[in-house]
């Protein structure tokens, strides 16, 4: 069993996300799952929850700006409303050297990032599945990433409704 490095159990939303990530990881061998959450004004990553990566990973990607040029795959996935797949970070050129080095130094060599949608098809985060090895094809994880991203979308929208009112779209 992996050690839970960074879960703040005082935050119920982060705890729910961490639980979901742990279940996905149990179903997909070698996967490290996590969630990146956009700021309210959609200009940067507000925070992330990667329960089985050290806190240094979350700290390194926190506050990444949204919009091109994209520093990392999560902001690109949210802005472009598309799944971003990186088969081998050591051969990647779309994202910043700092982002790539951060992933590699935390044992992530390939990954897939899927937008998480709130109400009105607004991308409010991403669900990420990272792997320690390069991958030519990660089609096997699509059912899991789709389910998890939709579940996280419901959790995030419920939190937005609670904190900003039920008409909140992002």
Coordinates of N, CA and C in Angstrom, one line a residue:
X1 N 0.8 -1.2 0.0 CA 0.0 0.0 0.0 C 0.9 1.2 0.0
X2 N 0.5 2.2 -0.8 CA 1.3 3.4 -0.9 C 1.0 4.3 0.3
X3 N 2.0 5.1 0.6 CA 1.8 6.1 1.7 C 1.0 7.3 1.2
X4 N 0.1 7.8 2.0 CA -0.7 9.0 1.7 C 0.1 10.2 2.1
X5 N 0.8 10.9 1.2 CA 1.7 12.0 1.6 C 1.0 13.3 2.0
X6 N 0.0 13.7 1.3 CA -0.4 15.0 1.4 C -1.9 15.3 1.7
X7 N -2.6 14.3 2.1 CA -4.1 14.5 2.3 C -4.3 15.3 3.6
X8 N -5.0 16.4 3.4 CA -5.5 17.3 4.5 C -6.9 16.8 4.9
X9 N -6.9 16.0 5.9 CA -8.2 15.4 6.3 C -9.2 16.4 6.8
X10 N -8.8 17.6 7.0 CA -9.8 18.6 7.5 C -10.6 19.2 6.3
X11 N -10.2 18.9 5.1 CA -10.9 19.4 3.9 C -11.7 18.2 3.4
X12 N -13.0 18.2 3.6 CA -13.9 17.1 3.1 C -13.8 16.9 1.6
X13 N -13.7 17.9 0.8 CA -13.7 17.8 -0.7 C -12.4 17.1 -1.1
X14 N -11.2 17.5 -0.5 CA -10.0 16.9 -0.8 C -9.9 15.5 -0.4
X15 N -10.6 15.2 0.8 CA -10.6 13.8 1.3 C -11.4 12.9 0.3
X16 N -12.6 13.4 -0.2 CA -13.4 12.7 -1.2 C -12.6 12.4 -2.5
X17 N -11.9 13.5 -2.9 CA -11.1 13.3 -4.1 C -10.0 12.3 -3.9
X18 N -9.3 12.4 -2.8 CA -8.2 11.4 -2.5 C -8.7 10.0 -2.4
X19 N -9.9 9.8 -1.9 CA -10.5 8.5 -1.8 C -10.8 7.9 -3.2
X20 N -11.3 8.8 -4.1 CA -11.6 8.4 -5.4 C -10.3 8.0 -6.2
X21 N -9.3 8.9 -6.0 CA -8.0 8.6 -6.6 C -7.4 7.3 -6.2
X22 N -7.5 7.0 -4.9 CA -7.0 5.7 -4.4 C -7.7 4.5 -5.0
X23 N -9.0 4.7 -5.2 CA -9.8 3.6 -5.8 C -9.4 3.4 -7.3
X24 N -9.2 4.5 -8.0 CA -8.7 4.3 -9.4 C -7.3 3.7 -9.4
X25 N -6.4 4.1 -8.5 CA -5.1 3.5 -8.5 C -5.2 2.0 -8.2
X26 N -6.1 1.6 -7.3 CA -6.2 0.2 -7.0 C -6.7 -0.6 -8.2
X27 N -7.5 0.0 -9.1 CA -8.0 -0.7 -10.3 C -7.0 -0.7 -11.5
X28 N -6.1 0.3 -11.5 CA -5.2 0.5 -12.6 C -3.7 0.4 -12.1
X29 N -3.1 -0.8 -12.2 CA -1.8 -1.0 -11.7 C -0.8 0.0 -12.2
X30 N 0.1 0.5 -11.4 CA 1.1 1.5 -11.8 C 0.7 2.9 -12.0
X31 N -0.6 3.2 -11.7 CA -1.2 4.5 -11.9 C -1.0 5.3 -10.6
X32 N -0.8 6.6 -10.8 CA -0.9 7.6 -9.7 C -1.9 8.6 -10.2
X33 N -3.0 8.7 -9.5 CA -4.1 9.5 -9.9 C -4.1 10.8 -9.1
X34 N -4.7 11.9 -9.7 CA -4.8 13.1 -9.0 C -5.8 14.1 -9.8
X35 N -6.0 15.2 -9.1 CA -6.9 16.2 -9.6 C -6.3 17.6 -9.5
X36 N -6.4 18.4 -10.6 CA -6.0 19.8 -10.6 C -7.3 20.6 -10.7
X37 N -7.3 21.7 -9.9 CA -8.6 22.5 -9.8 C -8.2 23.9 -10.2
X38 N -9.0 24.4 -11.1 CA -8.8 25.8 -11.6 C -9.3 26.8 -10.6
X39 N -8.6 28.0 -10.6 CA -9.1 29.1 -9.8 C -10.4 29.6 -10.2
X40 N -11.1 30.4 -9.4 CA -12.4 30.9 -9.6 C -12.4 31.7 -10.9
X41 N -11.4 32.5 -11.1 CA -11.3 33.4 -12.3 C -10.8 32.7 -13.5
X42 N -10.4 31.4 -13.4 CA -10.0 30.5 -14.4 C -8.7 31.0 -15.1
X43 N -7.8 31.6 -14.3 CA -6.5 32.1 -14.8 C -5.3 31.3 -14.4
X44 N -5.5 30.3 -13.4 CA -4.4 29.5 -12.9 C -5.0 28.3 -12.2
X45 N -4.0 27.4 -11.9 CA -4.4 26.2 -11.1 C -4.5 26.7 -9.6
X46 N -5.6 26.5 -9.0 CA -5.7 26.9 -7.6 C -5.1 25.9 -6.7
X47 N -5.3 24.7 -6.9 CA -4.7 23.6 -6.1 C -4.8 22.3 -6.8
X48 N -4.2 21.3 -6.2 CA -4.3 19.9 -6.7 C -4.3 18.9 -5.6
X49 N -4.8 17.8 -5.9 CA -4.9 16.7 -4.9 C -4.3 15.4 -5.6
X50 N -3.1 15.1 -5.2 CA -2.4 13.9 -5.7 C -2.0 13.1 -4.4
X51 N -2.9 12.3 -3.9 CA -2.7 11.7 -2.6 C -1.4 10.8 -2.4
X52 N -0.9 10.3 -3.5 CA 0.2 9.4 -3.4 C 1.4 9.9 -4.1
X53 N 1.5 11.2 -4.2 CA 2.8 11.9 -4.6 C 3.2 12.8 -3.4
X54 N 4.4 13.1 -3.3 CA 4.9 14.0 -2.2 C 4.3 15.4 -2.4
X55 N 4.1 16.1 -1.3 CA 3.6 17.5 -1.4 C 4.4 18.4 -2.3
X56 N 5.7 18.1 -2.5 CA 6.5 18.9 -3.4 C 5.9 18.9 -4.8
X57 N 5.2 17.9 -5.2 CA 4.6 17.9 -6.6 C 3.4 18.9 -6.6
X58 N 2.5 18.9 -5.6 CA 1.4 19.8 -5.6 C 2.0 21.3 -5.5
X59 N 3.0 21.5 -4.7 CA 3.5 22.8 -4.6 C 4.1 23.3 -5.9
X60 N 4.7 22.4 -6.7 CA 5.4 22.8 -7.9 C 4.4 23.2 -9.0
X61 N 3.2 22.6 -9.0 CA 2.2 22.9 -10.1 C 1.2 23.9 -9.6
X62 N 1.1 24.2 -8.3 CA 0.2 25.2 -7.8 C 0.4 26.6 -8.5
X63 N -0.6 27.2 -8.8 CA -0.5 28.6 -9.4 C 0.0 28.6 -10.9
X64 N 0.1 27.4 -11.5 CA 0.5 27.5 -12.9 C -0.6 28.3 -13.7
X65 N -0.1 29.2 -14.6 CA -1.1 30.0 -15.3 C -1.8 29.2 -16.4
X66 N -3.1 29.6 -16.6 CA -3.8 29.0 -17.7 C -3.5 29.7 -19.0
X67 N -3.8 29.2 -20.1 CA -3.6 29.9 -21.4 C -2.3 29.6 -22.0
X68 N -2.2 29.8 -23.3 CA -1.0 29.5 -24.0 C 0.0 30.6 -23.8
X69 N 1.3 30.3 -23.8 CA 1.8 28.9 -24.0 C 1.6 28.1 -22.8
X70 N 1.2 26.9 -22.9 CA 0.8 26.0 -21.8 C 2.0 25.5 -21.1
X71 N 2.1 25.7 -19.8 CA 3.3 25.2 -19.1 C 3.1 23.7 -18.8
X72 N 1.9 23.3 -18.6 CA 1.7 21.8 -18.3 C 0.4 21.3 -19.0
X73 N 0.2 20.0 -18.9 CA -0.9 19.4 -19.6 C -2.2 19.7 -19.0
X74 N -2.3 19.9 -17.7 CA -3.6 20.2 -17.1 C -4.2 21.5 -17.6
X75 N -3.4 22.5 -17.6 CA -4.0 23.8 -18.1 C -4.4 23.7 -19.6
X76 N -3.6 22.9 -20.4 CA -3.9 22.7 -21.8 C -5.2 21.9 -21.9
X77 N -5.4 20.9 -21.1 CA -6.6 20.1 -21.2 C -7.8 21.0 -20.8
X78 N -7.7 21.8 -19.8 CA -8.9 22.6 -19.4 C -9.2 23.7 -20.4
X79 N -8.2 24.4 -20.9 CA -8.4 25.4 -21.9 C -8.9 24.9 -23.2
X80 N -8.4 23.7 -23.6 CA -8.7 23.2 -24.9 C -9.9 22.2 -24.9
X81 N -10.4 21.9 -23.6 CA -11.5 21.0 -23.4 C -11.2 19.7 -24.2
X82 N -10.0 19.1 -24.0 CA -9.7 17.9 -24.6 C -8.8 17.1 -23.7
X83 N -8.7 15.8 -24.0 CA -7.8 14.9 -23.2 C -6.4 15.1 -23.8
X84 N -5.5 15.3 -22.9 CA -4.1 15.5 -23.3 C -3.4 14.2 -22.8
X85 N -2.7 13.6 -23.8 CA -1.9 12.4 -23.5 C -0.5 12.6 -23.8
X86 N 0.4 12.3 -22.8 CA 1.8 12.4 -23.0 C 2.4 11.0 -22.9
X87 N 2.9 10.4 -24.0 CA 3.4 9.1 -24.0 C 4.7 8.9 -23.3
X88 N 5.6 9.9 -23.4 CA 6.9 9.9 -22.8 C 7.4 11.3 -22.5
X89 N 7.4 11.7 -21.3 CA 7.8 13.0 -20.9 C 9.2 13.4 -21.3
X90 N 10.1 12.4 -21.4 CA 11.4 12.6 -21.8 C 11.6 13.0 -23.2
X91 N 10.5 12.8 -24.0 CA 10.5 13.2 -25.4 C 9.5 14.3 -25.7
X92 N 8.9 14.9 -24.7 CA 7.9 15.9 -24.8 C 8.4 17.3 -25.1
X93 N 7.7 18.0 -26.0 CA 8.2 19.4 -26.3 C 7.0 20.4 -26.2
X94 N 5.8 20.0 -25.9 CA 4.7 20.9 -25.8 C 4.6 21.7 -24.6
X95 N 5.3 21.2 -23.5 CA 5.1 21.9 -22.2 C 6.5 22.3 -21.7
X96 N 6.5 23.1 -20.6 CA 7.7 23.7 -20.1 C 8.7 22.7 -19.6
X97 N 10.0 23.0 -19.6 CA 11.0 22.1 -19.1 C 10.8 21.9 -17.6
X98 N 10.4 23.0 -16.9 CA 10.1 22.9 -15.5 C 9.0 21.9 -15.1
X99 N 7.9 21.9 -15.9 CA 6.8 21.0 -15.7 C 7.3 19.6 -15.9
X100 N 8.0 19.4 -17.0 CA 8.5 18.0 -17.4 C 9.5 17.5 -16.3
X101 N 10.4 18.4 -15.9 CA 11.3 18.0 -14.8 C 10.6 17.6 -13.5
X102 N 9.6 18.4 -13.2 CA 8.8 18.1 -12.0 C 8.2 16.8 -12.0
X103 N 7.5 16.5 -13.1 CA 6.9 15.2 -13.3 C 7.9 14.0 -13.2
X104 N 9.0 14.2 -14.0 CA 10.0 13.1 -14.0 C 10.6 12.9 -12.6
X105 N 10.9 14.0 -11.9 CA 11.5 13.9 -10.6 C 10.6 13.2 -9.5
X106 N 9.3 13.2 -9.9 CA 8.3 12.6 -9.0 C 7.8 11.2 -9.5
X107 N 8.5 10.7 -10.5 CA 8.2 9.3 -10.9 C 7.2 9.3 -12.0
X108 N 6.8 10.4 -12.6 CA 5.8 10.4 -13.6 C 6.5 10.5 -15.0
X109 N 6.3 9.4 -15.8 CA 7.0 9.4 -17.1 C 6.0 9.6 -18.3
X110 N 4.8 9.1 -18.1 CA 3.7 9.3 -19.0 C 2.4 9.6 -18.3
X111 N 1.5 10.3 -19.0 CA 0.3 10.7 -18.3 C -0.9 11.0 -19.2
X112 N -2.0 11.0 -18.7 CA -3.2 11.4 -19.4 C -4.0 12.4 -18.5
X113 N -4.4 13.5 -19.0 CA -5.2 14.5 -18.3 C -6.5 14.8 -19.0
X114 N -7.6 14.6 -18.3 CA -8.9 14.8 -18.9 C -9.6 15.9 -18.2
X115 N -10.2 16.9 -18.9 CA -10.9 17.9 -18.3 C -12.1 17.4 -17.4
X116 N -12.3 18.1 -16.3 CA -13.4 17.9 -15.4 C -14.4 19.0 -15.6
X117 N -15.6 18.7 -15.9 CA -16.6 19.7 -16.3 C -17.6 20.0 -15.1
X118 N -17.9 21.3 -15.0 CA -19.0 21.7 -14.1 C -20.2 21.9 -14.9
X119 N -21.1 22.7 -14.4 CA -22.3 23.0 -15.1 C -22.0 23.8 -16.3
X120 N -22.9 23.7 -17.3 CA -22.7 24.5 -18.6 C -21.4 24.1 -19.3
X121 N -21.0 22.9 -19.2 CA -19.8 22.4 -19.9 C -18.6 23.3 -19.7
X122 N -18.4 23.9 -18.5 CA -17.3 24.6 -18.1 C -16.2 23.7 -17.5
X123 N -15.0 23.8 -18.1 CA -13.9 22.9 -17.5 C -13.4 23.6 -16.2
X124 N -13.5 22.9 -15.1 CA -13.2 23.5 -13.8 C -12.0 22.8 -13.2
X125 N -11.5 21.8 -13.8 CA -10.3 21.0 -13.3 C -10.0 19.9 -14.3
X126 N -9.0 19.1 -13.9 CA -8.7 17.9 -14.7 C -8.5 16.7 -13.7
X127 N -8.8 15.5 -14.3 CA -8.4 14.3 -13.6 C -7.2 13.7 -14.3
X128 N -6.2 13.4 -13.6 CA -4.9 13.0 -14.2 C -4.6 11.5 -13.7
X129 N -4.1 10.8 -14.7 CA -3.6 9.4 -14.4 C -2.1 9.4 -14.9
X130 N -1.2 9.3 -14.0 CA 0.2 9.3 -14.3 C 0.8 7.9 -14.2
X131 N 1.9 7.6 -14.9 CA 2.5 6.3 -14.9 C 4.1 6.5 -14.8
X132 N 4.7 5.5 -14.3 CA 6.2 5.6 -14.1 C 7.0 5.2 -15.3
X133 N 6.3 4.6 -16.3 CA 7.0 4.2 -17.5 C 6.4 4.9 -18.8
X134 N 7.1 5.0 -19.8 CA 6.6 5.5 -21.1 C 5.5 4.5 -21.6
X135 N 4.6 5.1 -22.4 CA 3.5 4.2 -22.9 C 3.2 4.6 -24.3
X136 N 3.1 3.6 -25.2 CA 2.7 3.9 -26.5 C 1.1 4.1 -26.6
X137 N 0.4 3.4 -25.7 CA -1.0 3.5 -25.8 C -1.6 3.3 -24.4
X138 N -2.5 4.2 -24.0 CA -3.1 4.0 -22.6 C -4.6 3.9 -22.8
X139 N -5.1 3.3 -23.9 CA -6.5 3.2 -24.0 C -7.2 2.5 -22.9
X140 N -6.5 1.6 -22.3 CA -7.1 0.8 -21.2 C -7.6 1.6 -20.1
X141 N -7.1 2.8 -19.9 CA -7.6 3.6 -18.7 C -8.8 4.5 -19.1
X142 N -9.2 4.6 -20.3 CA -10.3 5.5 -20.7 C -11.6 5.3 -19.8
X143 N -12.1 4.1 -19.6 CA -13.3 4.0 -18.8 C -13.1 4.5 -17.4
X144 N -11.9 4.3 -16.8 CA -11.6 4.8 -15.5 C -11.5 6.3 -15.4
X145 N -10.8 6.9 -16.4 CA -10.6 8.3 -16.3 C -11.9 9.1 -16.6
X146 N -12.7 8.5 -17.5 CA -14.0 9.1 -17.8 C -14.9 9.1 -16.6
X147 N -15.0 8.0 -15.9 CA -15.8 7.8 -14.7 C -15.3 8.8 -13.6
X148 N -14.0 8.7 -13.4 CA -13.4 9.5 -12.3 C -13.6 11.0 -12.6
X149 N -13.3 11.4 -13.8 CA -13.4 12.9 -14.1 C -14.9 13.3 -13.9
X150 N -15.8 12.5 -14.4 CA -17.3 12.9 -14.2 C -17.6 13.0 -12.7
X151 N -17.1 12.0 -11.9 CA -17.4 12.0 -10.5 C -16.8 13.2 -9.8
X152 N -15.5 13.6 -10.2 CA -14.9 14.8 -9.6 C -15.6 16.0 -10.0
X153 N -16.1 16.1 -11.3 CA -16.9 17.2 -11.8 C -18.1 17.4 -10.9
X154 N -18.8 16.4 -10.5 CA -20.0 16.5 -9.7 C -19.6 17.0 -8.3
X155 N -18.5 16.5 -7.7 CA -18.0 16.9 -6.4 C -17.6 18.4 -6.4
X156 N -16.9 18.8 -7.5 CA -16.4 20.2 -7.6 C -17.6 21.1 -7.7
X157 N -18.6 20.7 -8.6 CA -19.8 21.6 -8.8 C -20.6 21.7 -7.5
X158 N -20.7 20.6 -6.8 CA -21.4 20.7 -5.5 C -20.7 21.7 -4.6
X159 N -19.4 21.6 -4.5 CA -18.7 22.6 -3.7 C -18.8 24.0 -4.2
X160 N -18.8 24.2 -5.5 CA -19.0 25.6 -6.0 C -20.4 26.1 -5.7
X161 N -21.4 25.2 -5.8 CA -22.8 25.6 -5.4 C -22.9 26.0 -3.9
X162 N -22.2 25.2 -3.1 CA -22.2 25.5 -1.7 C -21.5 26.8 -1.3
X163 N -20.4 27.1 -2.0 CA -19.6 28.3 -1.6 C -20.0 29.5 -2.4
X164 N -20.5 29.4 -3.6 CA -20.7 30.5 -4.5 C -22.2 30.7 -4.9
X165 N -23.0 29.7 -4.5 CA -24.4 29.7 -4.9 C -24.7 28.7 -6.0
X166 N -26.0 28.3 -6.1 CA -26.4 27.2 -7.0 C -26.3 27.6 -8.5
X167 N -26.2 28.8 -8.8 CA -26.2 29.2 -10.2 C -24.7 29.3 -10.7
X168 N -23.8 28.9 -9.9 CA -22.4 29.0 -10.3 C -22.1 28.0 -11.4
X169 N -21.5 28.5 -12.5 CA -21.2 27.6 -13.6 C -19.7 27.2 -13.6
X170 N -18.9 28.0 -12.9 CA -17.4 27.7 -12.8 C -16.8 28.5 -11.7

